[in-house]
Amino acid sequence: MTRVLILGASGYVGGHLAPRLASEGFEVRAAARRIDALHARGWQGIECVRADALDPESLREALDGVDITYYLVHSMASGRDFSELDRLAAANFRDAAAESRLNRIIYLGGVQPTNGASPHLASRLETGEVLRRGQTPVTELRAGIVVGPGSAAFEVIRDLVYHLPLMLAPRWVGSRSQPIALDDLLDYLVGLLRLEDDRKSQVYDARGPETLTYADLLRQFGEVVGRRVRIVPLPVLTPRLSSYWLDLVTAVPANVARPLIDGLKHDLISDGPDELLGLIPIQQRTYVDAVNDALAAEESSELTVRWTEGGFRYRRQRHDVSWYDKSVRVTVASSRSQEQVWRDISSIGAERGWYYATWIWKLRGLIDRAVGGVGMRRGRRHPTELRVDDPLDFWRVAAVEPGRSLTLVAEMKLPGSAVLELSVQADGTGSVTTLQAHFHPAGVWGLLYWYGLWPIHMVMFRRLAEILAAGPRRRAGADRAHRATRRPTG
């Protein structure tokens, strides 16, 4: 049996490829920098390991006993230094592969324009070149826009259609591409494992059956979801300027969207014969078919133990709620034990309150009731125990790992979907408490809601995490003592 390593399995393509390979009988080892991100997916029959392409020793361990590796690593979200990080990561993996008994590397890169390239596309090209300088044969698949839930380019299209009743069109909406359905790309990636190995490196373009402009992609997506897309040409809006504009009108993270948008000034098409389709004959999906499949895939996606980005349940099962989230993360270390902190997490809400500014939580509940929501009148089923699907004030328990984590989904009236995660883990003689608040906006009102309340949410969530780490009773006593020292004397 072929043993396969997926390096970068927590990413978009890797997260779909791993269960697909396992379902087809391959022995799969999934690797990522954050192993908890892999465990959260709840995969069955897949070995999950930690591996970082910038840590050569972790690569050697991950490669042990592997026949073929999918290299799906990129550093696009790391900021301006992503090209250097990509170069170093590829060199590390190339050298580790040479020391192992690896038979082949399958690398997923990007379609290249005929003239010039953005830094992102140039880095994708260079990564393939670095890998090919090693002893292990490399099969490089170059794909353009991937149409599927979670693909950054696809989510930009979704957000633009749902968030903007009128779109001021930059020049790049006239650029052409050959979008490929996620399922077609997976067919190709799996099919490469079954091709005869001639021990030579190869490069193929993975493309869809149509050549469309970005304006076409927006309009056709709108037709599928029943929204009219109005595009007004604005030639002075360059890709760089429009990337800053997209920061405000989409939920796609800026460090992901900007490199993609910078490359849209080029046509990303392949005019030569479709060699890949000749080697791996598949029934290619049109763009409209791919969009319909993507929306259907969201509805049928499996539930995860904890919040994962794009999870349909955590987006209130609505396609118009952004796949990507706006988020706040607070981590606080303390001397309290994991059990002590968990006791307070599992008792939060209802009569005990929310530990910090409970009056604000109650005010939010009153506002929610005034607009027809559930408010905070439901309380909780039990004062100290929680189970999945329990109501908790205006939240509902989506997941609970006793002693470790609690995931809540808001049921109040919102222009989007809100998720609150409270977790704790042991750390030496103490513990680390983590609060993560996620908001998936729906339309322009969702974005305005997030930006308008961001200062308040930042203060409340940080203070809540700090109080959980210190202990509500202990913190309340300290606050009373602090107030007493400031009381005027007469």
CSV table of C-alpha atoms in Angstrom, one decimal:
chain,number,residue,atom,x,y,z
A,1,MET,CA,0.0,0.0,0.0
A,2,THR,CA,1.3,3.5,-0.9
A,3,ARG,CA,2.0,5.6,2.1
A,4,VAL,CA,1.4,9.2,1.5
A,5,LEU,CA,2.4,12.3,3.5
A,6,ILE,CA,0.5,15.6,3.0
A,7,LEU,CA,2.6,18.5,4.2
A,8,GLY,CA,0.4,21.4,4.8
A,9,ALA,CA,-2.7,19.3,5.5
A,10,SER,CA,-4.4,22.0,7.6
A,11,GLY,CA,-4.6,24.2,4.5
A,12,TYR,CA,-7.4,24.5,2.1
A,13,VAL,CA,-6.5,21.8,-0.5
A,14,GLY,CA,-4.8,19.6,2.1
A,15,GLY,CA,-7.9,19.6,4.3
A,16,HIS,CA,-9.9,18.1,1.4
A,17,LEU,CA,-7.2,15.9,0.0
A,18,ALA,CA,-6.5,13.9,3.2
A,19,PRO,CA,-9.9,12.4,3.7
A,20,ARG,CA,-10.3,11.8,-0.1
A,21,LEU,CA,-7.0,9.8,-0.2
A,22,ALA,CA,-8.0,7.8,2.9
A,23,SER,CA,-11.4,7.0,1.4
A,24,GLU,CA,-9.6,5.5,-1.7
A,25,GLY,CA,-7.5,3.2,0.4
A,26,PHE,CA,-4.2,5.1,0.7
A,27,GLU,CA,-2.3,5.2,4.0
A,28,VAL,CA,-2.3,8.8,4.8
A,29,ARG,CA,-0.1,10.8,7.2
A,30,ALA,CA,-1.3,14.4,7.6
A,31,ALA,CA,1.2,17.0,8.8
A,32,ALA,CA,0.9,20.6,9.8
A,33,ARG,CA,2.6,23.1,12.1
A,34,ARG,CA,-0.4,23.1,14.5
A,35,ILE,CA,-1.4,19.5,15.2
A,36,ASP,CA,-4.5,20.8,17.1
A,37,ALA,CA,-5.8,22.2,13.8
A,38,LEU,CA,-5.7,18.6,12.4
A,39,HIS,CA,-7.2,17.0,15.5
A,40,ALA,CA,-10.1,19.5,15.4
A,41,ARG,CA,-11.2,18.0,12.0
A,42,GLY,CA,-12.0,14.7,13.6
A,43,TRP,CA,-10.5,12.6,10.7
A,44,GLN,CA,-10.8,8.8,11.0
A,45,GLY,CA,-8.0,6.5,9.8
A,46,ILE,CA,-5.5,9.4,9.2
A,47,GLU,CA,-2.3,9.7,11.1
A,48,CYS,CA,-1.8,13.3,12.3
A,49,VAL,CA,1.7,14.6,13.1
A,50,ARG,CA,3.3,17.9,13.7
A,51,ALA,CA,5.8,19.1,11.0
A,52,ASP,CA,7.1,22.5,10.1
A,53,ALA,CA,9.0,23.1,6.9
A,54,LEU,CA,11.1,25.6,8.7
A,55,ASP,CA,12.2,22.9,11.2
A,56,PRO,CA,14.3,20.3,9.4
A,57,GLU,CA,14.2,17.8,12.2
A,58,SER,CA,10.4,17.7,12.2
A,59,LEU,CA,10.5,17.0,8.5
A,60,ARG,CA,12.8,14.0,8.9
A,61,GLU,CA,10.4,12.5,11.4
A,62,ALA,CA,7.3,13.1,9.2
A,63,LEU,CA,9.0,11.6,6.1
A,64,ASP,CA,10.0,8.4,7.9
A,65,GLY,CA,8.5,5.4,5.9
A,66,VAL,CA,6.7,7.6,3.4
A,67,ASP,CA,6.6,6.8,-0.4
A,68,ILE,CA,5.1,10.0,-1.9
A,69,THR,CA,4.6,13.5,-0.4
A,70,TYR,CA,2.2,16.2,-1.4
A,71,TYR,CA,3.9,19.5,-0.8
A,72,LEU,CA,1.2,22.1,-0.1
A,73,VAL,CA,3.2,24.6,1.9
A,74,HIS,CA,3.1,28.3,1.3
A,75,SER,CA,3.8,31.3,3.5
A,76,MET,CA,1.5,33.8,1.8
A,77,ALA,CA,-0.2,34.7,5.1
A,78,SER,CA,3.2,35.6,6.8
A,79,GLY,CA,3.5,39.1,5.4
A,80,ARG,CA,6.2,40.7,3.3
A,81,ASP,CA,8.8,38.0,3.9
A,82,PHE,CA,6.7,35.2,2.5
A,83,SER,CA,9.0,34.7,-0.6
A,84,GLU,CA,12.0,34.2,1.6
A,85,LEU,CA,10.1,31.8,3.9
A,86,ASP,CA,8.8,29.9,0.9
A,87,ARG,CA,12.4,29.6,-0.4
A,88,LEU,CA,13.8,28.3,2.9
A,89,ALA,CA,10.9,25.9,3.5
A,90,ALA,CA,11.3,24.4,0.0
A,91,ALA,CA,15.1,24.0,0.5
A,92,ASN,CA,14.6,22.3,3.9
A,93,PHE,CA,12.1,19.9,2.5
A,94,ARG,CA,14.2,19.2,-0.6
A,95,ASP,CA,17.2,18.2,1.6
A,96,ALA,CA,15.1,16.2,4.0
A,97,ALA,CA,13.6,14.3,1.1
A,98,ALA,CA,17.0,13.5,-0.3
A,99,GLU,CA,17.9,11.9,3.1
A,100,SER,CA,14.8,9.8,3.1
A,101,ARG,CA,13.5,7.0,0.7
A,102,LEU,CA,10.9,9.3,-0.8
A,103,ASN,CA,9.9,8.3,-4.4
A,104,ARG,CA,8.2,11.5,-5.5
A,105,ILE,CA,7.1,15.0,-4.5
A,106,ILE,CA,3.8,16.3,-5.8
A,107,TYR,CA,3.8,20.0,-5.6
A,108,LEU,CA,0.8,22.3,-6.1
A,109,GLY,CA,1.9,25.6,-7.6
A,110,GLY,CA,0.2,28.4,-9.5
A,111,VAL,CA,-0.5,29.1,-13.2
A,112,GLN,CA,2.1,31.5,-14.5
A,113,PRO,CA,1.4,34.6,-16.7
A,114,THR,CA,3.2,34.9,-20.0
A,115,ASN,CA,4.7,38.3,-19.1
A,116,GLY,CA,5.9,39.2,-15.6
A,117,ALA,CA,4.4,37.8,-12.3
A,118,SER,CA,3.3,39.1,-9.0
A,119,PRO,CA,5.5,38.3,-5.9
A,120,HIS,CA,3.0,35.6,-5.0
A,121,LEU,CA,3.1,33.9,-8.4
A,122,ALA,CA,6.8,34.3,-8.7
A,123,SER,CA,7.3,32.6,-5.3
A,124,ARG,CA,5.1,29.7,-6.4
A,125,LEU,CA,7.3,29.3,-9.5
A,126,GLU,CA,10.5,29.6,-7.5
A,127,THR,CA,9.3,27.0,-4.9
A,128,GLY,CA,9.0,24.4,-7.7
A,129,GLU,CA,12.4,25.3,-9.0
A,130,VAL,CA,14.0,24.8,-5.6
A,131,LEU,CA,12.3,21.5,-5.1
A,132,ARG,CA,13.5,20.2,-8.5
A,133,ARG,CA,17.2,21.0,-7.6
A,134,GLY,CA,17.1,18.0,-5.3
A,135,GLN,CA,17.4,14.2,-5.9
A,136,THR,CA,13.7,13.4,-5.6
A,137,PRO,CA,11.6,13.7,-8.8
A,138,VAL,CA,8.9,16.4,-8.6
A,139,THR,CA,5.5,16.5,-10.3
A,140,GLU,CA,4.3,20.1,-10.3
A,141,LEU,CA,0.6,20.9,-10.8
A,142,ARG,CA,0.0,24.6,-11.6
A,143,ALA,CA,-3.6,25.7,-10.8
A,144,GLY,CA,-5.3,29.0,-11.0
A,145,ILE,CA,-8.5,29.9,-9.2
A,146,VAL,CA,-9.9,26.9,-7.3
A,147,VAL,CA,-13.7,27.0,-7.0
A,148,GLY,CA,-14.7,25.5,-3.7
A,149,PRO,CA,-15.7,26.6,-0.2
A,150,GLY,CA,-12.6,28.1,1.6
A,151,SER,CA,-10.6,28.9,-1.5
A,152,ALA,CA,-9.4,32.5,-1.0
A,153,ALA,CA,-10.2,33.6,-4.5
A,154,PHE,CA,-13.6,31.9,-4.4
A,155,GLU,CA,-14.4,33.6,-1.0
A,156,VAL,CA,-13.4,37.0,-2.4
A,157,ILE,CA,-16.0,36.5,-5.1
A,158,ARG,CA,-18.6,35.3,-2.6
A,159,ASP,CA,-18.0,38.3,-0.3
A,160,LEU,CA,-18.1,40.8,-3.2
A,161,VAL,CA,-21.4,39.5,-4.5
A,162,TYR,CA,-23.1,39.4,-1.1
A,163,HIS,CA,-21.5,42.5,0.4
A,164,LEU,CA,-21.7,45.0,-2.4
A,165,PRO,CA,-25.0,46.1,-4.1
A,166,LEU,CA,-22.8,48.1,-6.5
A,167,MET,CA,-19.2,47.3,-7.4
A,168,LEU,CA,-16.7,49.9,-8.5
A,169,ALA,CA,-14.8,47.7,-10.9
A,170,PRO,CA,-11.0,47.9,-11.0
A,171,ARG,CA,-9.1,47.0,-14.2
A,172,TRP,CA,-8.4,43.5,-13.1
A,173,VAL,CA,-12.1,42.4,-13.6
A,174,GLY,CA,-11.3,42.2,-17.3
A,175,SER,CA,-8.4,39.8,-16.8
A,176,ARG,CA,-9.0,36.2,-17.9
A,177,SER,CA,-8.6,32.9,-16.0
A,178,GLN,CA,-9.5,29.2,-16.2
A,179,PRO,CA,-11.1,28.4,-12.9
A,180,ILE,CA,-11.0,24.7,-11.8
A,181,ALA,CA,-13.5,23.0,-9.6
A,182,LEU,CA,-12.1,21.7,-6.3
A,183,ASP,CA,-13.3,18.2,-7.0
A,184,ASP,CA,-11.6,18.3,-10.5
A,185,LEU,CA,-8.3,19.4,-8.8
A,186,LEU,CA,-8.6,16.6,-6.3
A,187,ASP,CA,-9.3,14.1,-9.1
A,188,TYR,CA,-6.0,15.2,-10.7
A,189,LEU,CA,-4.0,15.1,-7.5
A,190,VAL,CA,-5.3,11.6,-6.7
A,191,GLY,CA,-4.8,10.5,-10.3
A,192,LEU,CA,-1.1,11.4,-10.2
A,193,LEU,CA,-0.6,8.6,-7.6
A,194,ARG,CA,-1.7,6.0,-10.1
A,195,LEU,CA,0.4,7.2,-13.1
A,196,GLU,CA,3.5,5.1,-13.9
A,197,ASP,CA,6.6,6.6,-12.3
A,198,ASP,CA,9.2,7.4,-15.0
A,199,ARG,CA,11.5,9.0,-12.4
A,200,LYS,CA,11.4,12.3,-14.3
A,201,SER,CA,10.2,15.7,-13.0
A,202,GLN,CA,7.1,17.0,-14.8
A,203,VAL,CA,5.1,20.2,-14.9
A,204,TYR,CA,1.4,20.3,-15.8
A,205,ASP,CA,-1.3,23.0,-15.8
A,206,ALA,CA,-4.4,22.1,-13.9
A,207,ARG,CA,-7.2,24.1,-15.6
A,208,GLY,CA,-10.9,24.2,-16.0
A,209,PRO,CA,-12.8,23.9,-19.3
A,210,GLU,CA,-13.7,27.6,-19.7
A,211,THR,CA,-11.8,30.9,-20.1
A,212,LEU,CA,-13.6,33.6,-18.2
A,213,THR,CA,-13.0,37.2,-17.0
A,214,TYR,CA,-13.3,38.0,-13.3
A,215,ALA,CA,-16.4,40.0,-14.2
A,216,ASP,CA,-17.8,36.8,-15.6
A,217,LEU,CA,-17.0,35.0,-12.4
A,218,LEU,CA,-18.8,37.6,-10.3
A,219,ARG,CA,-21.9,37.7,-12.5
A,220,GLN,CA,-22.3,34.0,-12.8
A,221,PHE,CA,-21.9,33.5,-9.1
A,222,GLY,CA,-24.6,36.1,-8.6
A,223,GLU,CA,-26.9,34.3,-11.0
A,224,VAL,CA,-26.4,31.0,-9.0
A,225,VAL,CA,-27.3,32.6,-5.7
A,226,GLY,CA,-30.0,34.9,-7.0
A,227,ARG,CA,-28.2,38.3,-6.6
A,228,ARG,CA,-27.8,40.8,-9.4
A,229,VAL,CA,-24.2,42.0,-9.7
A,230,ARG,CA,-23.9,45.7,-10.9
A,231,ILE,CA,-20.4,46.5,-12.0
A,232,VAL,CA,-19.3,50.1,-12.8
A,233,PRO,CA,-15.9,50.4,-14.5
A,234,LEU,CA,-13.3,52.5,-12.6
A,235,PRO,CA,-10.0,52.2,-14.5
A,236,VAL,CA,-8.0,54.2,-12.0
A,237,LEU,CA,-8.5,51.5,-9.3
A,238,THR,CA,-5.3,49.5,-9.7
A,239,PRO,CA,-4.8,46.0,-8.2
A,240,ARG,CA,-2.8,47.4,-5.3
A,241,LEU,CA,-5.5,50.1,-4.5
A,242,SER,CA,-8.3,47.5,-4.9
A,243,SER,CA,-6.5,45.2,-2.5
A,244,TYR,CA,-6.7,47.8,0.3
A,245,TRP,CA,-10.4,48.4,-0.7
A,246,LEU,CA,-11.0,44.6,-0.4
A,247,ASP,CA,-9.8,44.7,3.2
A,248,LEU,CA,-12.9,46.7,4.1
A,249,VAL,CA,-15.5,44.9,2.0
A,250,THR,CA,-14.5,41.2,2.4
A,251,ALA,CA,-13.8,39.0,5.4
A,252,VAL,CA,-10.8,37.4,3.6
A,253,PRO,CA,-7.7,38.2,5.6
A,254,ALA,CA,-5.7,41.1,4.1
A,255,ASN,CA,-2.4,39.1,4.2
A,256,VAL,CA,-4.1,36.4,2.0
A,257,ALA,CA,-6.2,38.7,-0.3
A,258,ARG,CA,-3.5,41.2,-1.2
A,259,PRO,CA,-1.0,38.8,-2.8
A,260,LEU,CA,-3.8,37.2,-4.8
A,261,ILE,CA,-5.2,40.6,-6.0
A,262,ASP,CA,-1.7,41.8,-6.9
A,263,GLY,CA,-1.6,39.0,-9.5
A,264,LEU,CA,-4.9,39.7,-11.1
A,265,LYS,CA,-3.5,42.3,-13.5
A,266,HIS,CA,-2.3,39.3,-15.6
A,267,ASP,CA,-4.2,36.8,-17.7
A,268,LEU,CA,-3.8,33.4,-15.9
A,269,ILE,CA,-4.5,31.0,-18.8
A,270,SER,CA,-2.8,28.1,-20.5
A,271,ASP,CA,-3.1,28.1,-24.3
A,272,GLY,CA,-1.2,24.9,-25.0
A,273,PRO,CA,-2.7,21.3,-25.2
A,274,ASP,CA,-4.2,20.1,-22.0
A,275,GLU,CA,-1.6,17.4,-21.2
A,276,LEU,CA,-3.0,16.6,-17.8
A,277,LEU,CA,-6.5,15.9,-19.1
A,278,GLY,CA,-4.9,13.5,-21.6
A,279,LEU,CA,-3.1,11.6,-18.8
A,280,ILE,CA,-6.0,11.7,-16.3
A,281,PRO,CA,-9.3,11.8,-18.2
A,282,ILE,CA,-12.0,13.3,-16.1
A,283,GLN,CA,-15.4,14.9,-16.7
A,284,GLN,CA,-14.5,18.6,-16.1
A,285,ARG,CA,-17.0,20.8,-14.4
A,286,THR,CA,-18.0,24.2,-15.7
A,287,TYR,CA,-17.7,27.2,-13.4
A,288,VAL,CA,-21.4,27.3,-12.7
A,289,ASP,CA,-21.4,23.6,-11.9
A,290,ALA,CA,-18.4,24.1,-9.6
A,291,VAL,CA,-20.2,26.9,-7.7
A,292,ASN,CA,-23.3,24.8,-7.2
A,293,ASP,CA,-21.1,21.9,-6.0
A,294,ALA,CA,-19.3,24.2,-3.6
A,295,LEU,CA,-22.5,25.4,-2.0
A,296,ALA,CA,-23.9,21.9,-1.8
A,297,ALA,CA,-20.6,20.7,-0.2
A,298,GLU,CA,-21.0,23.3,2.5
A,299,GLU,CA,-24.4,21.9,3.4
A,300,SER,CA,-23.2,18.3,3.6
A,301,SER,CA,-20.0,19.0,5.4
A,302,GLU,CA,-19.3,17.0,8.6
A,303,LEU,CA,-19.5,18.7,12.0
A,304,THR,CA,-16.2,19.2,13.7
A,305,VAL,CA,-15.5,18.9,17.4
A,306,ARG,CA,-14.5,22.5,17.7
A,307,TRP,CA,-14.8,25.6,15.6
A,308,THR,CA,-13.0,25.4,12.3
A,309,GLU,CA,-12.9,28.2,9.8
A,310,GLY,CA,-15.7,28.0,7.4
A,311,GLY,CA,-17.7,25.4,9.2
A,312,PHE,CA,-21.2,25.6,7.9
A,313,ARG,CA,-22.8,25.0,11.3
A,314,TYR,CA,-20.7,27.8,12.8
A,315,ARG,CA,-22.0,30.1,10.0
A,316,ARG,CA,-25.6,29.5,11.0
A,317,GLN,CA,-25.9,27.3,7.8
A,318,ARG,CA,-26.2,30.4,5.6
A,319,HIS,CA,-24.3,30.7,2.3
A,320,ASP,CA,-24.3,34.5,2.5
A,321,VAL,CA,-22.3,34.5,5.8
A,322,SER,CA,-18.6,34.8,5.0
A,323,TRP,CA,-16.5,31.7,5.1
A,324,TYR,CA,-13.6,33.6,6.7
A,325,ASP,CA,-14.0,35.2,10.1
A,326,LYS,CA,-13.0,38.4,11.9
A,327,SER,CA,-11.6,37.3,15.2
A,328,VAL,CA,-10.1,38.2,18.6
A,329,ARG,CA,-7.7,35.8,20.4
A,330,VAL,CA,-6.6,36.3,24.0
A,331,THR,CA,-4.2,34.0,25.9
A,332,VAL,CA,-3.4,34.4,29.6
A,333,ALA,CA,-1.1,32.2,31.7
A,334,SER,CA,-1.8,31.8,35.4
A,335,SER,CA,-0.8,29.7,38.5
A,336,ARG,CA,-4.4,28.2,38.7
A,337,SER,CA,-4.8,24.6,37.8
A,338,GLN,CA,-6.6,23.5,34.6
A,339,GLU,CA,-9.3,22.0,36.7
A,340,GLN,CA,-9.9,25.3,38.6
A,341,VAL,CA,-10.2,27.3,35.4
A,342,TRP,CA,-12.4,24.8,33.8
A,343,ARG,CA,-14.8,24.8,36.8
A,344,ASP,CA,-15.3,28.6,36.2
A,345,ILE,CA,-15.7,28.2,32.4
A,346,SER,CA,-18.3,25.4,32.7
A,347,SER,CA,-20.3,27.6,35.2
A,348,ILE,CA,-20.4,30.8,33.2
A,349,GLY,CA,-23.6,32.7,32.4
A,350,ALA,CA,-27.1,32.6,33.9
A,351,GLU,CA,-27.1,33.3,37.7
A,352,ARG,CA,-23.4,33.4,37.9
A,353,GLY,CA,-23.0,36.0,35.2
A,354,TRP,CA,-20.2,36.6,32.8
A,355,TYR,CA,-17.5,37.6,35.3
A,356,TYR,CA,-16.8,41.0,33.8
A,357,ALA,CA,-19.4,43.7,33.0
A,358,THR,CA,-22.3,41.4,33.2
A,359,TRP,CA,-24.6,44.4,33.0
A,360,ILE,CA,-23.4,44.9,29.4
A,361,TRP,CA,-24.2,41.3,28.5
A,362,LYS,CA,-27.7,41.8,30.0
A,363,LEU,CA,-28.1,45.0,28.1
A,364,ARG,CA,-27.3,43.2,24.9
A,365,GLY,CA,-29.9,40.6,25.8
A,366,LEU,CA,-32.5,43.3,26.3
A,367,ILE,CA,-31.7,44.8,22.9
A,368,ASP,CA,-31.9,41.4,21.4
A,369,ARG,CA,-35.4,40.7,22.9
A,370,ALA,CA,-36.5,44.2,21.7
A,371,VAL,CA,-35.8,43.2,18.1
A,372,GLY,CA,-37.4,39.8,18.4
A,373,GLY,CA,-34.4,37.7,19.6
A,374,VAL,CA,-34.1,35.2,22.4
A,375,GLY,CA,-32.4,37.6,24.8
A,376,MET,CA,-30.9,36.1,28.0
A,377,ARG,CA,-34.1,34.7,29.6
A,378,ARG,CA,-33.3,31.1,28.8
A,379,GLY,CA,-30.4,30.9,31.3
A,380,ARG,CA,-28.9,27.4,31.4
A,381,ARG,CA,-30.0,23.8,32.1
A,382,HIS,CA,-27.7,23.1,35.0
A,383,PRO,CA,-25.5,25.5,37.1
A,384,THR,CA,-22.2,23.6,36.6
A,385,GLU,CA,-22.7,21.1,33.8
A,386,LEU,CA,-22.9,21.6,30.0
A,387,ARG,CA,-23.6,19.3,27.2
A,388,VAL,CA,-23.9,19.8,23.4
A,389,ASP,CA,-27.1,21.7,22.3
A,390,ASP,CA,-27.7,23.2,25.8
A,391,PRO,CA,-29.0,26.8,25.7
A,392,LEU,CA,-26.7,29.3,27.6
A,393,ASP,CA,-28.3,32.7,27.8
A,394,PHE,CA,-28.3,33.9,24.1
A,395,TRP,CA,-25.8,31.2,23.1
A,396,ARG,CA,-26.1,27.5,22.4
A,397,VAL,CA,-23.4,24.9,23.2
A,398,ALA,CA,-22.0,23.7,19.9
A,399,ALA,CA,-19.2,21.6,21.4
A,400,VAL,CA,-17.8,20.8,24.7
A,401,GLU,CA,-14.7,18.8,25.7
A,402,PRO,CA,-15.0,18.4,29.5
A,403,GLY,CA,-12.0,19.8,31.3
A,404,ARG,CA,-10.7,21.5,28.2
A,405,SER,CA,-12.9,23.6,25.9
A,406,LEU,CA,-16.3,25.1,25.4
A,407,THR,CA,-17.6,26.3,22.0
A,408,LEU,CA,-20.7,28.5,21.9
A,409,VAL,CA,-22.7,29.8,18.9
A,410,ALA,CA,-24.7,32.9,19.3
A,411,GLU,CA,-28.5,32.7,18.7
A,412,MET,CA,-29.1,36.4,19.1
A,413,LYS,CA,-30.2,38.6,16.2
A,414,LEU,CA,-27.0,39.4,14.3
A,415,PRO,CA,-25.9,40.4,10.8
A,416,GLY,CA,-23.7,37.3,10.6
A,417,SER,CA,-22.7,34.5,13.0
A,418,ALA,CA,-20.7,34.7,16.2
A,419,VAL,CA,-18.8,32.0,18.0
A,420,LEU,CA,-17.1,32.1,21.4
A,421,GLU,CA,-14.5,29.5,22.4
A,422,LEU,CA,-13.2,29.3,25.9
A,423,SER,CA,-10.4,26.8,26.6
A,424,VAL,CA,-7.8,25.9,29.1
A,425,GLN,CA,-4.7,23.6,29.1
A,426,ALA,CA,-2.2,22.6,31.7
A,427,ASP,CA,1.2,24.4,31.6
A,428,GLY,CA,3.7,23.2,34.1
A,429,THR,CA,2.3,23.9,37.6
A,430,GLY,CA,-0.3,26.2,36.2
A,431,SER,CA,-2.5,26.6,33.1
A,432,VAL,CA,-3.1,28.7,30.0
A,433,THR,CA,-6.5,30.1,29.4
A,434,THR,CA,-7.5,31.0,25.8
A,435,LEU,CA,-10.5,33.0,24.6
A,436,GLN,CA,-11.3,33.1,20.9
A,437,ALA,CA,-14.2,35.2,19.5
A,438,HIS,CA,-15.1,34.6,15.8
A,439,PHE,CA,-17.5,36.7,13.8
A,440,HIS,CA,-18.5,35.7,10.3
A,441,PRO,CA,-20.2,38.8,8.7
A,442,ALA,CA,-23.2,38.7,6.4
A,443,GLY,CA,-23.2,41.5,4.0
A,444,VAL,CA,-22.2,45.1,4.5
A,445,TRP,CA,-24.2,45.3,7.7
A,446,GLY,CA,-22.2,42.5,9.2
A,447,LEU,CA,-18.9,44.3,8.4
A,448,LEU,CA,-20.2,47.6,9.9
A,449,TYR,CA,-21.3,45.7,13.0
A,450,TRP,CA,-17.8,44.2,13.5
A,451,TYR,CA,-15.9,47.4,12.9
A,452,GLY,CA,-18.3,49.5,15.0
A,453,LEU,CA,-18.2,47.2,18.1
A,454,TRP,CA,-14.6,46.1,17.8
A,455,PRO,CA,-13.2,48.4,20.5
A,456,ILE,CA,-15.9,47.3,23.0
A,457,HIS,CA,-15.4,43.6,22.2
A,458,MET,CA,-11.6,43.8,22.6
A,459,VAL,CA,-11.9,45.2,26.1
A,460,MET,CA,-14.6,42.8,27.2
A,461,PHE,CA,-13.0,39.6,25.8
A,462,ARG,CA,-9.6,40.5,27.2
A,463,ARG,CA,-10.9,41.2,30.6
A,464,LEU,CA,-13.0,38.0,30.6
A,465,ALA,CA,-10.0,35.9,29.7
A,466,GLU,CA,-7.9,37.6,32.4
A,467,ILE,CA,-10.6,37.1,35.1
A,468,LEU,CA,-10.9,33.4,34.2
A,469,ALA,CA,-7.2,33.0,34.5
A,470,ALA,CA,-7.0,34.8,37.8
A,471,GLY,CA,-10.2,33.3,39.3
A,472,PRO,CA,-13.5,35.2,39.4
A,473,ARG,CA,-13.7,35.3,43.2
A,474,ARG,CA,-10.1,36.3,43.6
A,475,ARG,CA,-10.4,38.9,41.0
A,476,ALA,CA,-13.6,40.3,42.5
A,477,GLY,CA,-11.8,40.6,45.8
A,478,ALA,CA,-8.9,42.4,44.3
A,479,ASP,CA,-11.2,44.8,42.5
A,480,ARG,CA,-12.9,45.6,45.8
A,481,ALA,CA,-9.6,46.2,47.5
A,482,HIS,CA,-8.5,48.4,44.6
A,483,ARG,CA,-11.6,50.5,44.9
A,484,ALA,CA,-11.2,50.8,48.6
A,485,THR,CA,-7.7,52.2,48.3
A,486,ARG,CA,-9.0,54.9,46.0
A,487,ARG,CA,-12.0,55.9,48.3
A,488,PRO,CA,-11.7,59.6,49.3
A,489,THR,CA,-10.9,60.1,53.0
A,490,GLY,CA,-12.4,62.9,55.1
